[in-house]
Short mmCIF file of C-alpha atoms and ligand atoms in Angstrom, two decimals:
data_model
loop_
_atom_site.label_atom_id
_atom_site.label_comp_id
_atom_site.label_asym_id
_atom_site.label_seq_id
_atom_site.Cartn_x
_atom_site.Cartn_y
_atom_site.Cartn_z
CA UNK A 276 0.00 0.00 0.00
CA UNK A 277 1.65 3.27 -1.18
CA UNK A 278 0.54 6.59 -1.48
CA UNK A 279 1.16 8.29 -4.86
CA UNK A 280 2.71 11.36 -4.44
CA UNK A 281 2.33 13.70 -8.21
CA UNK A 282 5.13 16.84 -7.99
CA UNK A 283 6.77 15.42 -5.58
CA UNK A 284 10.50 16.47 -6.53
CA UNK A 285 9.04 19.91 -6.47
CA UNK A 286 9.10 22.15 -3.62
CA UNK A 287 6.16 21.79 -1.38
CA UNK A 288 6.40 18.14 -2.76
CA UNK A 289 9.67 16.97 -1.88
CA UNK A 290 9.27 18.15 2.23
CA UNK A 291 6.08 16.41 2.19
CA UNK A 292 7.64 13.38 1.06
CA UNK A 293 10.57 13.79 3.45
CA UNK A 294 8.19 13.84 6.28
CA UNK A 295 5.67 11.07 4.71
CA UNK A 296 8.88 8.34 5.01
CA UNK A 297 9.84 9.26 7.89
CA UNK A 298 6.57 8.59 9.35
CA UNK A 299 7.16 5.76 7.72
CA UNK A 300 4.77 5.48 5.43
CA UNK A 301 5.49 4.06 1.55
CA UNK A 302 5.60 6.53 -1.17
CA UNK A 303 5.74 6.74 -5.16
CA UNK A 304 6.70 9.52 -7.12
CA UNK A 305 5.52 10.48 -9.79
CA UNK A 306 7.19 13.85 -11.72
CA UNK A 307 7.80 15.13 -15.20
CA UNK A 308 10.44 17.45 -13.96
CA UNK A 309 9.63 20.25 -15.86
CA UNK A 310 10.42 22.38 -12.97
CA UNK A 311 12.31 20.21 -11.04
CA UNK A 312 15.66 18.37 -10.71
CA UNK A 313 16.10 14.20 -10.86
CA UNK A 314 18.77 15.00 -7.90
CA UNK A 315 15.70 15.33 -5.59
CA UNK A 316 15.20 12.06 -4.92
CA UNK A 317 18.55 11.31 -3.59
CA UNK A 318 18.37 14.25 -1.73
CA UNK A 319 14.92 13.13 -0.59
CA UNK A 320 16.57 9.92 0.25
CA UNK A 321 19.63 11.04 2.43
CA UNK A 322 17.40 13.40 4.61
CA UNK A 323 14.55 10.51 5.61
CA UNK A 324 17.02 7.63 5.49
CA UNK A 325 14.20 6.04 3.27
CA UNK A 326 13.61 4.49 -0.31
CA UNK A 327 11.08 5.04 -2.44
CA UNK A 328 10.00 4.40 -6.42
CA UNK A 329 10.42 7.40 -8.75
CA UNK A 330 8.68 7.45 -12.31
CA UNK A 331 9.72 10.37 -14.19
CA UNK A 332 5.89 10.79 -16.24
CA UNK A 333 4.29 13.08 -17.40
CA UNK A 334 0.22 13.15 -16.05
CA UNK A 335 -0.70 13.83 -19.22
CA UNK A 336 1.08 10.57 -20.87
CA UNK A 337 -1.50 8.17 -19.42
CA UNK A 338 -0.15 4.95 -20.56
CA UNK A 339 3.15 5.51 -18.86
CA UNK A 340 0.97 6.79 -15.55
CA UNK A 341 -1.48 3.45 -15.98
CA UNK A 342 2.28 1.74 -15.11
CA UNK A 343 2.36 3.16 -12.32
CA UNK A 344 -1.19 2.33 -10.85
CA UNK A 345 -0.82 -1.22 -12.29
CA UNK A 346 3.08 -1.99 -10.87
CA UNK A 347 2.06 -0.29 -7.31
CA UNK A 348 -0.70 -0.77 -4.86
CA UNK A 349 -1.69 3.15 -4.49
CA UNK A 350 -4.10 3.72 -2.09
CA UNK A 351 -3.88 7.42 -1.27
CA UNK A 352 -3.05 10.10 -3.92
CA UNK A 353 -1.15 13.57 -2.89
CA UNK A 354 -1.71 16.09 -6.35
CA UNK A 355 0.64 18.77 -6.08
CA UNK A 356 1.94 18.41 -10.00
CA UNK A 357 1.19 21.62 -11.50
CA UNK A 358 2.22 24.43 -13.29
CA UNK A 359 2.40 27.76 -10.71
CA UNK A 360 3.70 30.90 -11.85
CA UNK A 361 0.84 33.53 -12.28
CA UNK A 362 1.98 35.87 -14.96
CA UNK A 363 2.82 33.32 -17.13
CA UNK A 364 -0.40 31.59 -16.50
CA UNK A 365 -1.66 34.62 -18.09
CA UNK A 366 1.20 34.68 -21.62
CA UNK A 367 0.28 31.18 -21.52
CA UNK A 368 -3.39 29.81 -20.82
CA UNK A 369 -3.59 27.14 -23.41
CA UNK A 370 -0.36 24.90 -21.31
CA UNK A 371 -1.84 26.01 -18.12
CA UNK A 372 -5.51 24.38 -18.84
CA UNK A 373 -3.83 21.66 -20.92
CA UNK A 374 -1.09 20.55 -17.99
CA UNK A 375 -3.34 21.63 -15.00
CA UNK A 376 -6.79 20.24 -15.49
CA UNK A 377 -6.25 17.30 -18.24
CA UNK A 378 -3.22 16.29 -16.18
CA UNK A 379 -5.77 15.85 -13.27
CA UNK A 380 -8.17 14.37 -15.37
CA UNK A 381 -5.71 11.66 -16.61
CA UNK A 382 -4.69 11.15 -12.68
CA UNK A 383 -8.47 10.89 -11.88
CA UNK A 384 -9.40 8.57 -14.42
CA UNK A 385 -6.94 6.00 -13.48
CA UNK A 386 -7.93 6.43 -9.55
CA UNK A 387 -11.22 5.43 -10.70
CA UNK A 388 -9.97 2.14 -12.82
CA UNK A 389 -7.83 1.29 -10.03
CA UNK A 390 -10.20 1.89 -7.42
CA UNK A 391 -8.15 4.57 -5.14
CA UNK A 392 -10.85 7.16 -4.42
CA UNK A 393 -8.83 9.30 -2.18
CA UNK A 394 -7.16 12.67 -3.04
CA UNK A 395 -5.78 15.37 -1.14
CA UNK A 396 -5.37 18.01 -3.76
CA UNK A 397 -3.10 21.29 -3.69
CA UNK A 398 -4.96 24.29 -3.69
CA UNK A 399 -4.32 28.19 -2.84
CA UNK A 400 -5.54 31.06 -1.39
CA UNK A 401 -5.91 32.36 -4.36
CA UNK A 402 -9.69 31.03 -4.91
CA UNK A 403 -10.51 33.63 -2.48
CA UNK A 404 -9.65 36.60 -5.15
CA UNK A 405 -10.09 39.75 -2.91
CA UNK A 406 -11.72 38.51 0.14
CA UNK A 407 -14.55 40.83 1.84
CA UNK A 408 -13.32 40.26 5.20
CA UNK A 409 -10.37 39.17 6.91
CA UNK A 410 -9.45 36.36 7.97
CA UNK A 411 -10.71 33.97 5.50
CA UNK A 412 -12.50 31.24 6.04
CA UNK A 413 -13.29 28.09 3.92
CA UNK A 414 -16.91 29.14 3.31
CA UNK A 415 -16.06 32.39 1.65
CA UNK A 416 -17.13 33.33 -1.84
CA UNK A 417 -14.48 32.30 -4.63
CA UNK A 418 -12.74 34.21 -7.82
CA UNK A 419 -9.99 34.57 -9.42
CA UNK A 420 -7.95 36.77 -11.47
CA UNK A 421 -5.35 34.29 -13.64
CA UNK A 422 -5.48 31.58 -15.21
CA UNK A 423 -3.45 29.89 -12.75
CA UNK A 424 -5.88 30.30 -10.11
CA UNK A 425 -9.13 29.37 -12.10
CA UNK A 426 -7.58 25.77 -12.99
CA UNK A 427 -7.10 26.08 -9.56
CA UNK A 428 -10.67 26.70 -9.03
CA UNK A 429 -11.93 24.27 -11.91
CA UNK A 430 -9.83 21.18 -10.42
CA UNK A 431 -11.90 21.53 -7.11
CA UNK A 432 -14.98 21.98 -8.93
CA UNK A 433 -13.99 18.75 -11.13
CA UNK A 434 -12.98 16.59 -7.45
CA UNK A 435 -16.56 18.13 -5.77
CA UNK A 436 -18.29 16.68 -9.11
CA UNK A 437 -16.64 13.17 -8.84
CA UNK A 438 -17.88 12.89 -5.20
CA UNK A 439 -21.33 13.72 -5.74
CA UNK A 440 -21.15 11.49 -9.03
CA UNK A 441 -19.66 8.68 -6.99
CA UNK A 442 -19.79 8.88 -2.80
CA UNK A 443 -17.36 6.28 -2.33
CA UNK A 444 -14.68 9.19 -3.57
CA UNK A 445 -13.04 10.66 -0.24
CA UNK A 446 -11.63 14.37 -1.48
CA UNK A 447 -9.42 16.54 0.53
CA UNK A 448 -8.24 20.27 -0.97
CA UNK A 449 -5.95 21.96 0.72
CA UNK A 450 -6.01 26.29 0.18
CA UNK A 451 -2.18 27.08 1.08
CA UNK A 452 -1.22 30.58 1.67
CA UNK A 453 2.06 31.34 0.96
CA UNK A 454 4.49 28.94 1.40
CA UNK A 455 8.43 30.12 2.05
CA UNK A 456 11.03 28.42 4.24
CA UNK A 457 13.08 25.27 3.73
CA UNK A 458 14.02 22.57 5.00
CA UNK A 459 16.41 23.17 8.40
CA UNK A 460 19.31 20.66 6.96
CA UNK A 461 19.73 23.66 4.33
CA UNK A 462 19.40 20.77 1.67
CA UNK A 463 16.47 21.50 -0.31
CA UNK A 464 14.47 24.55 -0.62
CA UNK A 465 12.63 26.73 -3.02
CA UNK A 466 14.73 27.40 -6.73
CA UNK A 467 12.95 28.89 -8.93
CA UNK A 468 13.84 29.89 -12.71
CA UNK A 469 15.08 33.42 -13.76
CA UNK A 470 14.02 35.94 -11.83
CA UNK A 471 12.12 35.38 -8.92
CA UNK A 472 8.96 36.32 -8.43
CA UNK A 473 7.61 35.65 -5.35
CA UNK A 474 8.73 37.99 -2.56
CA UNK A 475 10.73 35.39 -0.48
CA UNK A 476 12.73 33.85 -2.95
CA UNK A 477 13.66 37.67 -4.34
CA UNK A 478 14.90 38.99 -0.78
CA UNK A 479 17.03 35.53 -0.85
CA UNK A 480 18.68 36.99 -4.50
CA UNK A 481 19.18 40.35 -2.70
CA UNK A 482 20.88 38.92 0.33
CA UNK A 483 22.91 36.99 -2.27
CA UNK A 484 24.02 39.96 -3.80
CA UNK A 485 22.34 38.53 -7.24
CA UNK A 486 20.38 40.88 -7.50
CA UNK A 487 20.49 45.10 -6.26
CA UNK A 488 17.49 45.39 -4.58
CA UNK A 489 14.16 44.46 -3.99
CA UNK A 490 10.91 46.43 -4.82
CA UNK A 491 8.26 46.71 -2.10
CA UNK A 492 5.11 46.71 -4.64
CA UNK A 493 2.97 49.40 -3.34
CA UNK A 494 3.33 51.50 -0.01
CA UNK A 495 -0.55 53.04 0.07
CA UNK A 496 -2.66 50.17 0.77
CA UNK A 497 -4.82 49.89 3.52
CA UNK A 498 -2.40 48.58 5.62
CA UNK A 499 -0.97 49.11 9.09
CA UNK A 500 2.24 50.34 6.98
CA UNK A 501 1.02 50.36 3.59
CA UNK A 502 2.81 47.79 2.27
CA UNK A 503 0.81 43.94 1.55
CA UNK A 504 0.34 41.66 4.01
CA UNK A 505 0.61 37.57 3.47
CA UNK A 506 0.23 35.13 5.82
CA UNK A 507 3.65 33.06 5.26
CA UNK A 508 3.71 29.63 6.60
CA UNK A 509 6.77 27.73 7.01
CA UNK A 510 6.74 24.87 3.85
CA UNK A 511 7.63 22.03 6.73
CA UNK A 512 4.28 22.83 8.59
CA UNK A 513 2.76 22.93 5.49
CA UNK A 514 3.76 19.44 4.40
CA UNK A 515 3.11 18.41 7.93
CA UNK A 516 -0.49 19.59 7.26
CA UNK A 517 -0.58 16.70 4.79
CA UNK A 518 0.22 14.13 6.86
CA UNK A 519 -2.78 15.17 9.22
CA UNK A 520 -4.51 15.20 5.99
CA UNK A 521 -3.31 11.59 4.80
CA UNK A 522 -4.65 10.40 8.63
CA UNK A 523 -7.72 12.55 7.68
CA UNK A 524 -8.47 11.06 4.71
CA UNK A 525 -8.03 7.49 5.56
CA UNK A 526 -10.93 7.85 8.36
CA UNK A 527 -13.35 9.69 6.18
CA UNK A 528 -16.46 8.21 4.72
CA UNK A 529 -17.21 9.71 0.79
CA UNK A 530 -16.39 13.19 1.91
CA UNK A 531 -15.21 16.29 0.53
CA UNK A 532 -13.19 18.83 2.85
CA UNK A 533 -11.52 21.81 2.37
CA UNK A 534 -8.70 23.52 5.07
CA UNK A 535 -6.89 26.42 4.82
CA UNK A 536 -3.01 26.07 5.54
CA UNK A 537 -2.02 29.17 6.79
CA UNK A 538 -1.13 30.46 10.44
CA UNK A 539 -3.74 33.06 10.91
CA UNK A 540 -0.68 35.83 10.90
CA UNK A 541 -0.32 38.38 8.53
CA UNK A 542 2.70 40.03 8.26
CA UNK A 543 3.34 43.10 5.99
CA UNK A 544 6.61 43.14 3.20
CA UNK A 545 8.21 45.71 5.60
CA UNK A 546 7.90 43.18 8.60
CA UNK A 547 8.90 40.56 6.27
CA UNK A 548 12.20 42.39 5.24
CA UNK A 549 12.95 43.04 9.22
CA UNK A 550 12.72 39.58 10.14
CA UNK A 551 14.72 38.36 7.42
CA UNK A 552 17.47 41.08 8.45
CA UNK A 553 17.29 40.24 12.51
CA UNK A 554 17.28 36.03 11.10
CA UNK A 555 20.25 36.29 9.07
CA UNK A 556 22.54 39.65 10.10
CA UNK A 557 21.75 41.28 6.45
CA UNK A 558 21.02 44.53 5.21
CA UNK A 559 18.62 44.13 2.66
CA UNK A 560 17.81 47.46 0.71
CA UNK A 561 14.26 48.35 -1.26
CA UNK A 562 12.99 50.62 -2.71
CA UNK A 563 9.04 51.54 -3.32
CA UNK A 564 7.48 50.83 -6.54
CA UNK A 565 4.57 50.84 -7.78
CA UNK A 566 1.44 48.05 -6.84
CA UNK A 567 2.06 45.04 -8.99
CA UNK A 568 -1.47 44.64 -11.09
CA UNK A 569 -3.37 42.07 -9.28
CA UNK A 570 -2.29 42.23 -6.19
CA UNK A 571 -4.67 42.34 -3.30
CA UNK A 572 -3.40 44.70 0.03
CA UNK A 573 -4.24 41.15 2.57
CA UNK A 574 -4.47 38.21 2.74
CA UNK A 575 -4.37 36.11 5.52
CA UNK A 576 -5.67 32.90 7.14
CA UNK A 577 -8.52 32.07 10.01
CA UNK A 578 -7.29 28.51 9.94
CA UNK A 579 -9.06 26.89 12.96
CA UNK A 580 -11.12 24.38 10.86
CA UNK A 581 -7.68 22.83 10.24
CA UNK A 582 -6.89 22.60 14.20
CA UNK A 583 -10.06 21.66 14.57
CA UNK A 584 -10.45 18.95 12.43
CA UNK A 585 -6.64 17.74 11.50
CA UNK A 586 -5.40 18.25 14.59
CA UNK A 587 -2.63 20.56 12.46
CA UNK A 588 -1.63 24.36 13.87
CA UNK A 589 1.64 25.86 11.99
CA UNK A 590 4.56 26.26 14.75
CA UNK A 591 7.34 27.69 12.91
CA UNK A 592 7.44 31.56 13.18
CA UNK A 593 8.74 33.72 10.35
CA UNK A 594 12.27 34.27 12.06
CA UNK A 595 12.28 30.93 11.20
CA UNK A 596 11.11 30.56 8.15
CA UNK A 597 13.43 33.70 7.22
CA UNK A 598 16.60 31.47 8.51
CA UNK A 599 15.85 28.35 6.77
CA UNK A 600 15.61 30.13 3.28
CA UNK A 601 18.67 31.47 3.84
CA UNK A 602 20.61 28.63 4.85
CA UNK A 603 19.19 26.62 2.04
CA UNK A 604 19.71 30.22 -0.93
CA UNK A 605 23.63 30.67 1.12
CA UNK A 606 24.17 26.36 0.57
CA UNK A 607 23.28 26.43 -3.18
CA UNK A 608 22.69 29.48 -5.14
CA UNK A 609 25.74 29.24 -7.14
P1 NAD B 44 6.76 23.15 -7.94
O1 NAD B 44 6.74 23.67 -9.34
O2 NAD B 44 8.02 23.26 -7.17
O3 NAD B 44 6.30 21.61 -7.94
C1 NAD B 44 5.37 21.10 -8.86
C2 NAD B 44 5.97 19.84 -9.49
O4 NAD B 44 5.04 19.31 -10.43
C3 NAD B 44 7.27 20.11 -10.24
O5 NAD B 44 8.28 19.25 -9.75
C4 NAD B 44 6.93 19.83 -11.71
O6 NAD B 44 8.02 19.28 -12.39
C5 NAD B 44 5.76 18.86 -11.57
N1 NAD B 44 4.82 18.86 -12.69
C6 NAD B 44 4.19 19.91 -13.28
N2 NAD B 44 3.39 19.49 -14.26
C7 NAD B 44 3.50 18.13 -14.30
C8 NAD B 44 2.91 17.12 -15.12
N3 NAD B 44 2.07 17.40 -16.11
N4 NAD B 44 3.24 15.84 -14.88
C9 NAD B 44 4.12 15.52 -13.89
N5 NAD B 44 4.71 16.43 -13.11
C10 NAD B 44 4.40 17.72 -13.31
O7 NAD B 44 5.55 23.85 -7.16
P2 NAD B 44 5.23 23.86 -5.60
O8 NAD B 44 5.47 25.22 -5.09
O9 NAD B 44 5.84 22.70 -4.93
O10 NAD B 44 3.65 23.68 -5.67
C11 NAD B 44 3.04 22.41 -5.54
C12 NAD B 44 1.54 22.58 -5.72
O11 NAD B 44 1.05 23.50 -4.76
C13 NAD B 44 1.16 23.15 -7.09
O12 NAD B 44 -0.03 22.53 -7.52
C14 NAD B 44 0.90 24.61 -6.80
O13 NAD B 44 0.00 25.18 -7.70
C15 NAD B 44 0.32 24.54 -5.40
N6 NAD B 44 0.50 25.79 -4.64
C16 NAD B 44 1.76 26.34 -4.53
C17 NAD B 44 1.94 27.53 -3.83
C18 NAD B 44 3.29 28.19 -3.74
O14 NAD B 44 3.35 29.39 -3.48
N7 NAD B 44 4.38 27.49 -3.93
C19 NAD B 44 0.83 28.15 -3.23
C20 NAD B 44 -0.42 27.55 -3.34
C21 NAD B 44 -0.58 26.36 -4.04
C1 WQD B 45 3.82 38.59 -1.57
C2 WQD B 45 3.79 40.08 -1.22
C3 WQD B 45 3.61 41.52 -3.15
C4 WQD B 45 7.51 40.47 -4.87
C5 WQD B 45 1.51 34.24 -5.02
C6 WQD B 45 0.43 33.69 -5.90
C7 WQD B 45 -0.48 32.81 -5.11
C8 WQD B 45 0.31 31.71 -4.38
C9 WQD B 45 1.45 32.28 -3.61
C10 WQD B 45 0.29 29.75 -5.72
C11 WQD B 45 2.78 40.89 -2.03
C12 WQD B 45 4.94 41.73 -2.46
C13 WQD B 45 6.38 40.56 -4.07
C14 WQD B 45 8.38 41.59 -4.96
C15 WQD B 45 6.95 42.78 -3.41
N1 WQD B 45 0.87 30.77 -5.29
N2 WQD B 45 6.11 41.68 -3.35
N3 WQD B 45 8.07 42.70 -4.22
O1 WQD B 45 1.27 37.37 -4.78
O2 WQD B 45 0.75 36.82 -2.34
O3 WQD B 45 0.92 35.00 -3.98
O4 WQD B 45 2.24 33.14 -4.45
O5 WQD B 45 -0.82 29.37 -5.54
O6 WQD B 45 -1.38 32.26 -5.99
O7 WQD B 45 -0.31 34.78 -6.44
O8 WQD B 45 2.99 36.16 -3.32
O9 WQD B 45 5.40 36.33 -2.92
O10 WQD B 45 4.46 37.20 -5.10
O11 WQD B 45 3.98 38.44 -2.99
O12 WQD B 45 6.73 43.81 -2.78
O13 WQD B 45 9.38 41.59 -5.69
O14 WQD B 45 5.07 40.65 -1.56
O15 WQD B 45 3.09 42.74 -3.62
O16 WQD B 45 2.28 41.88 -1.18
P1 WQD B 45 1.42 36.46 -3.63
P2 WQD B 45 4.29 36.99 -3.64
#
């Protein structure tokens, strides 16, 4: 009995499998690595003291992913294979649909021939577009902006429609907020391609002395400083939050559920800059731009239904989570 882990030499994917084996449980891979490296799995490997079976497929090839289901008792399916990056969700739709929802609808197909009807699936905050009221809860109305975040949208619509087609189907999404941090060993992290994006990785290039310096994306919102607020969440309590999910799941009766992942904290760029500079000892310098298009000024968490229900409440603070990225960005950014 394994559980079939999809993106899991990707970031959120590869600390989740790290703490799956050693809980001990037995895991399969399954990646593409399109935006990942093969060197994962030994690194996944050497942290848990564990084995596991990799299959580099793509979801969409579903004769090579039937393999998989036929060579492996999968009982348990973690989805976190996906294509991420907003903005070029937006250049590029077409791949986005095409890898995002057909890639889930390969995956579901053969859970349904193989008779595994349990998914957790990976989901964001983002369904929540610009929320009315802060913090957000699971029950809140949902929109988005991006592609990105209406396949996001679509895939739990798709997962809501199996259930109700077939009750036997156990469904758990997962809404993360944003996920930064690394794992404390410093040997895997977050490494993205180009130019970061996201804020956390950017500070990291900064600190590195890759790049000059960052640019705080608005200073006028309605915000105790004026700058955005995100509730970060430490990737490890994150992928812990699957593991409560996995125990979750396994207990559940035809079910869908949906948790937010978050810690309930917001905490504005400014604040995030300071704690990265008291974490590591480094100056990093900004400047003010102006509000990236599609940004919202908050975001941030109420995530009791997940200590509620799970059992799961995020410990790491963002000291923390500022010191792991940096050990990991110091250890490999080349
Ligand atoms: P990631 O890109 O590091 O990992 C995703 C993995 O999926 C990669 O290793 C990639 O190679 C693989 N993949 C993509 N398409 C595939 C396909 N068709 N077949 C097989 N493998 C494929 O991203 P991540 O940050 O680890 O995110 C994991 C999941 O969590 C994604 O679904 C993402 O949308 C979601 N999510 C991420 C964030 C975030 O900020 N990182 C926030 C909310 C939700
Ligand atoms: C955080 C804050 C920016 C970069 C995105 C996705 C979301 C989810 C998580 C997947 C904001 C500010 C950023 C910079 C800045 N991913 N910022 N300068 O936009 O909250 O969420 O990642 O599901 O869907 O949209 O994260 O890290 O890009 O931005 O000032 O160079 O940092 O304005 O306030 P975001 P982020």
């Amino acid at each position: 009995m394994s559980i079939l882990v999809t993106g899991g030499t990707g970031f959120i994917g590869s600390h989740t499998a790290i703490e799956l084996l050693e809980k001990g449980e037995e895991i399969v891979i399954v990646d593409n690595l399109c935006n990942s490296k093969i060197e994962m799995c030994d690194k996944i490997k050497e942290i848990s003291g564990k084995d596991f079976k990799f299959y580099k497929v793509d979801l969409l090839d579903r004769e090579n992913l039937e393999k998989v289901f036929k060579e492996n008792d999968i009982t348990e399916v973690i989805h976190f294979a996906g294509l991420k990056a907003v903005g070029e969700s937006c250049e590029k739709p077409i791949e986005y649909y095409h890898n995002n929802i057909t890639g889930t609808l390969v995956l579901v197909d053969l859970m349904r021939k193989y008779k595994c009807k349990n998914i957790v699936f990976s989901s964001s905050a983002t369904v929540y577009g610009k929320p009315k009221e802060l913090p957000i809860k699971e029950d809140f109305p949902l929109s988005t902006t991006n592609p990105y975040g209406t396949t996001k949208l679509m895939i739990e619509q798709i997962l809501t429609d199996i259930h109700k087609s077939d009750d036997e189907w156990n469904v758990i999404i997962l809404r993360y907020f944003n996920p930064i941090g690394a794992h404390e060993s410093g040997e895997i992290g977050e490494n993205p391609n180009g130019i970061p994006n996201n804020i956390m990785p950017y500070i990291n290039y900064v600190a590195a002395d890759k790049l000059d310096h960052l640019n705080v994306f608005g200073n006028d919102y309605d915000t105790p400083d004026g700058t955005g607020v995100r509730d970060y969440i430490h990737v490890v309590d994150l992928a812990l939050g699957h593991l409560k999910a996995i125990d979750k799941i396994r207990k559940m009766n035809g079910q869908v559920e949906i948790y937010n992942l978050g810690t309930g904290q917001g905490y504005s760029v400014l604040e995030l800059v300071q704690n990265f500079e008291k974490a590591n000892g480094i100056k990093i310098k900004y400047e003010i731009a102006e509000r990236r298009p599609g940004d919202i000024a908050a975001c941030y968490a109420d995530p009791s239904k997940a200590k509620n229900e799970l059992g799961w409440v995020a410990t790491r603070n963002l000291e923390q989570m500022c010191r792991d990225s940096w050990r990991y960005t110091e250890k490999n950014l080349k």
